[in-house]
Coordinates of C-alpha atoms in Angstrom, one line a residue:
X1 CA 117.1 121.7 109.9
X2 CA 118.3 124.5 108.4
X3 CA 120.9 123.6 105.8
X4 CA 120.1 119.3 105.7
X5 CA 117.2 119.4 103.0
X6 CA 119.5 118.6 99.9
X7 CA 120.6 115.4 102.1
X8 CA 117.4 114.5 102.4
X9 CA 116.4 115.1 98.6
X10 CA 119.2 112.5 98.2
X11 CA 117.8 110.0 100.4
X12 CA 114.4 110.6 98.6
X13 CA 115.9 109.5 95.5
X14 CA 117.8 106.7 96.3
X15 CA 115.0 105.2 98.3
X16 CA 113.0 105.6 95.0
X17 CA 115.8 104.8 93.0
X18 CA 116.0 101.5 94.9
X19 CA 112.7 100.6 94.6
X20 CA 113.1 100.5 90.9
X21 CA 116.4 98.7 91.3
X22 CA 114.9 96.0 93.1
X23 CA 111.9 95.5 91.0
X24 CA 109.7 96.7 93.1
X25 CA 108.6 99.1 91.0
X26 CA 107.8 99.6 87.3
X27 CA 107.0 101.9 84.7
X28 CA 103.8 102.4 83.1
X29 CA 104.0 102.5 79.5
X30 CA 101.4 105.2 78.0
X31 CA 99.2 102.4 76.7
X32 CA 98.1 101.1 80.2
X33 CA 98.1 104.7 81.3
X34 CA 94.6 104.9 81.2
X35 CA 93.5 101.9 83.4
X36 CA 91.2 102.3 86.2
X37 CA 93.5 103.1 88.5
X38 CA 94.3 105.4 92.5
X39 CA 97.8 107.3 92.6
X40 CA 98.8 107.6 96.1
X41 CA 100.4 110.8 97.4
X42 CA 103.8 110.1 99.1
X43 CA 105.8 112.1 101.3
X44 CA 109.2 111.4 103.6
X45 CA 109.3 110.7 106.9
X46 CA 112.5 111.3 109.2
X47 CA 114.0 109.2 111.5
X48 CA 116.8 110.2 112.9
X49 CA 117.4 107.5 115.1
X50 CA 116.7 104.7 112.3
X51 CA 120.0 102.7 112.1
X52 CA 119.3 102.0 108.6
X53 CA 117.2 104.2 106.5
X54 CA 117.0 108.1 107.8
X55 CA 114.5 109.4 105.3
X56 CA 111.2 106.9 104.5
X57 CA 109.1 107.7 102.1
X58 CA 105.4 107.0 103.2
X59 CA 102.8 106.3 101.1
X60 CA 98.7 107.7 101.8
X61 CA 95.7 106.0 100.9
X62 CA 94.0 108.0 102.7
X63 CA 93.7 110.5 100.6
X64 CA 90.2 111.0 98.7
X65 CA 89.6 110.7 95.2
X66 CA 87.4 112.7 93.4
X67 CA 84.5 110.8 94.0
X68 CA 85.0 111.8 97.8
X69 CA 86.0 108.5 99.0
X70 CA 89.8 107.4 99.4
X71 CA 91.6 103.6 98.5
X72 CA 91.5 103.0 102.2
X73 CA 87.8 103.6 102.7
X74 CA 87.3 100.7 99.3
X75 CA 89.3 98.3 101.0
X76 CA 89.1 95.5 104.0
X77 CA 91.7 96.0 106.6
X78 CA 91.9 92.2 107.3
X79 CA 92.1 90.0 111.0
X80 CA 95.0 90.0 113.3
X81 CA 96.8 86.7 112.6
X82 CA 99.6 87.2 114.6
X83 CA 99.8 87.1 118.9
X84 CA 98.6 89.7 120.7
X85 CA 101.7 92.1 121.9
X86 CA 101.5 91.8 125.6
X87 CA 101.9 88.0 125.0
X88 CA 104.7 87.8 123.1
X89 CA 106.3 90.5 125.7
X90 CA 105.9 88.3 128.5
X91 CA 107.3 85.3 126.9
X92 CA 110.3 87.2 126.1
X93 CA 111.2 87.1 129.8
X94 CA 110.2 83.9 130.2
X95 CA 113.3 81.8 129.9
X96 CA 117.2 82.9 130.4
X97 CA 118.2 83.7 127.3
X98 CA 116.5 86.4 125.1
X99 CA 117.3 87.0 121.3
X100 CA 115.9 90.0 118.9
X101 CA 115.7 90.3 115.0
X102 CA 113.7 91.5 112.4
X103 CA 113.0 91.2 108.6
X104 CA 114.7 93.4 106.1
X105 CA 112.1 95.3 104.0
X106 CA 108.9 92.6 105.1
X107 CA 106.5 94.4 103.0
X108 CA 108.4 94.5 100.0
X109 CA 109.1 91.2 99.9
X110 CA 105.2 90.1 99.2
X111 CA 104.6 90.9 95.6
X112 CA 100.6 92.0 94.7
X113 CA 98.7 90.2 92.2
X114 CA 99.0 92.1 88.6
X115 CA 95.1 92.6 88.5
X116 CA 95.8 95.2 92.0
X117 CA 98.9 97.0 91.1
X118 CA 97.0 99.8 89.2
X119 CA 95.7 101.0 92.2
X120 CA 98.9 101.5 93.5
X121 CA 100.4 104.3 91.2
X122 CA 102.2 107.3 92.0
X123 CA 103.8 110.3 90.4
X124 CA 107.6 111.1 89.9
X125 CA 110.5 112.2 88.1
X126 CA 114.2 112.8 89.5
X127 CA 114.6 116.6 88.1
X128 CA 112.3 119.2 88.0
X129 CA 113.3 119.9 83.8
X130 CA 112.1 116.0 83.4
X131 CA 108.5 115.2 82.5
X132 CA 106.3 113.5 85.1
X133 CA 106.1 109.6 84.7
X134 CA 104.1 107.2 86.2
X135 CA 104.9 104.0 88.0
X136 CA 103.3 101.4 89.7
X137 CA 104.7 99.9 93.2
X138 CA 104.3 95.7 92.6
X139 CA 104.4 95.0 96.2
X140 CA 103.1 95.6 99.6
X141 CA 102.9 98.8 100.4
X142 CA 103.0 100.7 103.7
X143 CA 100.5 103.1 103.9
X144 CA 97.1 100.7 102.6
X145 CA 94.7 99.3 105.7
X146 CA 95.3 95.2 104.3
X147 CA 99.2 96.1 104.4
X148 CA 99.6 94.7 107.8
X149 CA 97.2 91.8 107.3
X150 CA 98.6 91.0 103.9
X151 CA 102.2 90.6 105.4
X152 CA 101.7 89.1 108.4
X153 CA 99.0 86.5 106.7
X154 CA 101.9 86.0 104.8
X155 CA 104.3 84.8 107.3
X156 CA 101.4 82.3 109.1
X157 CA 101.1 80.7 105.6
X158 CA 105.0 80.1 105.4
X159 CA 104.8 78.5 108.8
X160 CA 102.0 76.0 107.7
X161 CA 103.5 75.1 104.1
X162 CA 107.2 74.8 105.5
X163 CA 107.4 74.7 109.4
X164 CA 107.2 71.6 109.7
X165 CA 110.6 70.7 108.9
X166 CA 111.9 73.2 111.7
X167 CA 110.8 72.3 115.6
X168 CA 112.4 75.3 116.7
X169 CA 111.7 77.7 113.7
X170 CA 107.9 76.7 112.8
X171 CA 106.1 77.4 116.2
X172 CA 108.4 80.5 116.4
X173 CA 107.6 82.1 113.0
X174 CA 103.8 81.4 114.3
X175 CA 104.0 82.3 117.8
X176 CA 107.0 84.9 118.4
X177 CA 106.4 87.6 115.2
X178 CA 105.0 90.7 115.8
X179 CA 104.9 92.4 112.4
X180 CA 108.3 92.3 111.3
X181 CA 110.1 92.0 114.9
X182 CA 110.8 88.6 115.9
X183 CA 111.3 88.3 119.8
X184 CA 112.4 84.7 121.1
X185 CA 113.8 83.1 124.0
X186 CA 115.4 79.6 124.9
X187 CA 116.8 77.8 127.7
X188 CA 120.9 77.0 126.5
X189 CA 122.8 78.8 124.3
X190 CA 122.6 75.5 122.2
X191 CA 119.0 76.1 122.1
X192 CA 119.0 79.6 120.8
X193 CA 121.5 79.0 118.1
X194 CA 119.4 76.5 116.6
X195 CA 116.4 78.7 117.1
X196 CA 118.4 81.4 115.1
X197 CA 119.3 78.8 112.4
X198 CA 116.2 77.1 111.7
X199 CA 114.1 80.4 112.1
X200 CA 116.8 81.9 108.9
X201 CA 116.4 79.0 107.2
X202 CA 112.9 79.1 107.5
X203 CA 112.2 82.5 107.0
X204 CA 114.3 82.2 103.7
X205 CA 112.5 79.7 101.9
X206 CA 109.9 82.6 101.4
X207 CA 112.5 85.0 100.0
X208 CA 112.9 87.0 104.0
X209 CA 116.2 87.7 105.1
X210 CA 116.6 88.7 108.9
X211 CA 118.6 91.0 109.7
X212 CA 119.8 92.8 113.1
X213 CA 120.3 89.9 115.2
X214 CA 121.1 90.7 119.6
X215 CA 121.0 88.3 122.3
X216 CA 121.7 88.9 125.9
X217 CA 124.3 86.2 125.2
X218 CA 127.0 87.0 122.9
X219 CA 127.7 83.2 121.8
X220 CA 124.0 82.7 120.5
X221 CA 125.8 85.2 117.8
X222 CA 128.3 83.7 116.9
X223 CA 128.8 82.5 113.0
X224 CA 126.9 85.4 112.0
X225 CA 128.5 88.5 110.0
X226 CA 128.7 91.9 110.9
X227 CA 126.2 93.2 108.6
X228 CA 123.5 90.6 110.0
X229 CA 124.6 91.8 114.0
X230 CA 123.3 94.6 115.6
X231 CA 124.8 94.3 118.8
X232 CA 126.6 97.3 120.6
X233 CA 127.5 96.5 124.7
X234 CA 126.9 100.2 125.4
X235 CA 123.9 100.6 123.0
X236 CA 120.2 100.1 124.1
X237 CA 117.8 98.6 121.2
X238 CA 114.4 98.5 121.1
X239 CA 111.9 95.5 121.5
X240 CA 108.8 95.7 120.1
X241 CA 108.8 99.6 121.4
X242 CA 110.2 98.9 125.1
X243 CA 113.7 100.1 125.3
X244 CA 116.6 96.9 126.2
X245 CA 119.7 96.2 127.4
X246 CA 121.0 93.3 126.1
X247 CA 124.4 93.7 127.9
X248 CA 123.0 93.8 131.6
X249 CA 119.6 92.4 130.2
X250 CA 117.4 94.8 131.4
X251 CA 114.3 96.2 129.9
X252 CA 113.3 99.9 130.8
X253 CA 110.8 102.6 128.9
X254 CA 111.9 106.7 128.8
X255 CA 109.4 108.7 130.5
X256 CA 108.5 112.0 129.9
X257 CA 107.7 112.6 133.5
X258 CA 109.5 114.8 135.5
X259 CA 109.6 114.4 139.2
X260 CA 108.2 117.4 141.4
X261 CA 108.3 118.6 144.6
X262 CA 104.8 119.7 144.5
X263 CA 102.2 118.4 145.9
X264 CA 100.8 115.4 143.0
X265 CA 97.2 116.6 142.2
X266 CA 94.3 114.7 140.3
X267 CA 95.4 116.7 137.2
X268 CA 98.7 116.0 137.6
X269 CA 97.9 112.0 138.0
X270 CA 96.0 112.2 135.0
X271 CA 98.9 114.2 132.6
X272 CA 100.9 111.6 133.8
X273 CA 99.1 108.5 132.8
X274 CA 98.1 109.9 129.8
X275 CA 101.9 110.7 129.0
X276 CA 102.7 107.0 129.8
X277 CA 99.8 105.8 127.9
X278 CA 100.9 107.8 124.8
X279 CA 104.4 106.1 125.3
X280 CA 103.2 102.2 124.9
X281 CA 100.7 103.4 122.3
X282 CA 103.5 105.0 119.9
X283 CA 104.8 101.6 118.3
X284 CA 104.6 101.1 114.5
X285 CA 106.6 99.1 111.4
X286 CA 108.2 99.7 108.6

């Protein structure tokens, strides 16, 4: 995209500055630079459709070291501790009222043990005239094999520790999240508001913030400020990578398949099937 590179550079810098200002990254003192460490390569990913951050910095723990092995090869990934994606989507359509939200910066709200942060180092400078400095990422980092497990396991532990006080929020935290995405439902507006309120309070116990609330009933969003709500009657949103139009309460997906006047063949059917599989396998997080 000619002419836009300076904008992306500035957003990249802002991303790193935010890491520092929020305490998610620290400068490594010279005395500590010789400790056993792993240095994460990093690069930008541009998401033009994002409603929050257009430029996201991705850290690559799959890059090989001088030993021929990467950090990810030395780490255990961990099991899946949340419900299956299909189960969550099917429950999404069980009740009359639906509501959707996500957790802001889920990974970055969870600290890594100080003994392990030296394996999350990066090299950085804000100007080519400045010396390259060593930083350590202090929180769970996207791009490491076990990061998804660490984040979701933390949510499950929060539900176990504090969920009993929230009859609606506790079960929802255990059963209605797919990584950082919440997809829930209720039988009435009153029940939905109670669910939303309890879940918000429960997650705050762990230092997490729910944002981008959406519902097929506007009454459910009463009491939220503009920064907490993601709702536009003319706009569709993604709920677990499936497009949802909350105003008319329809689920759909965009397909690359084009209707042809030619008779279908085995090859064309297999090609269209592959495109559909590619769509449903394109999900991601953070």
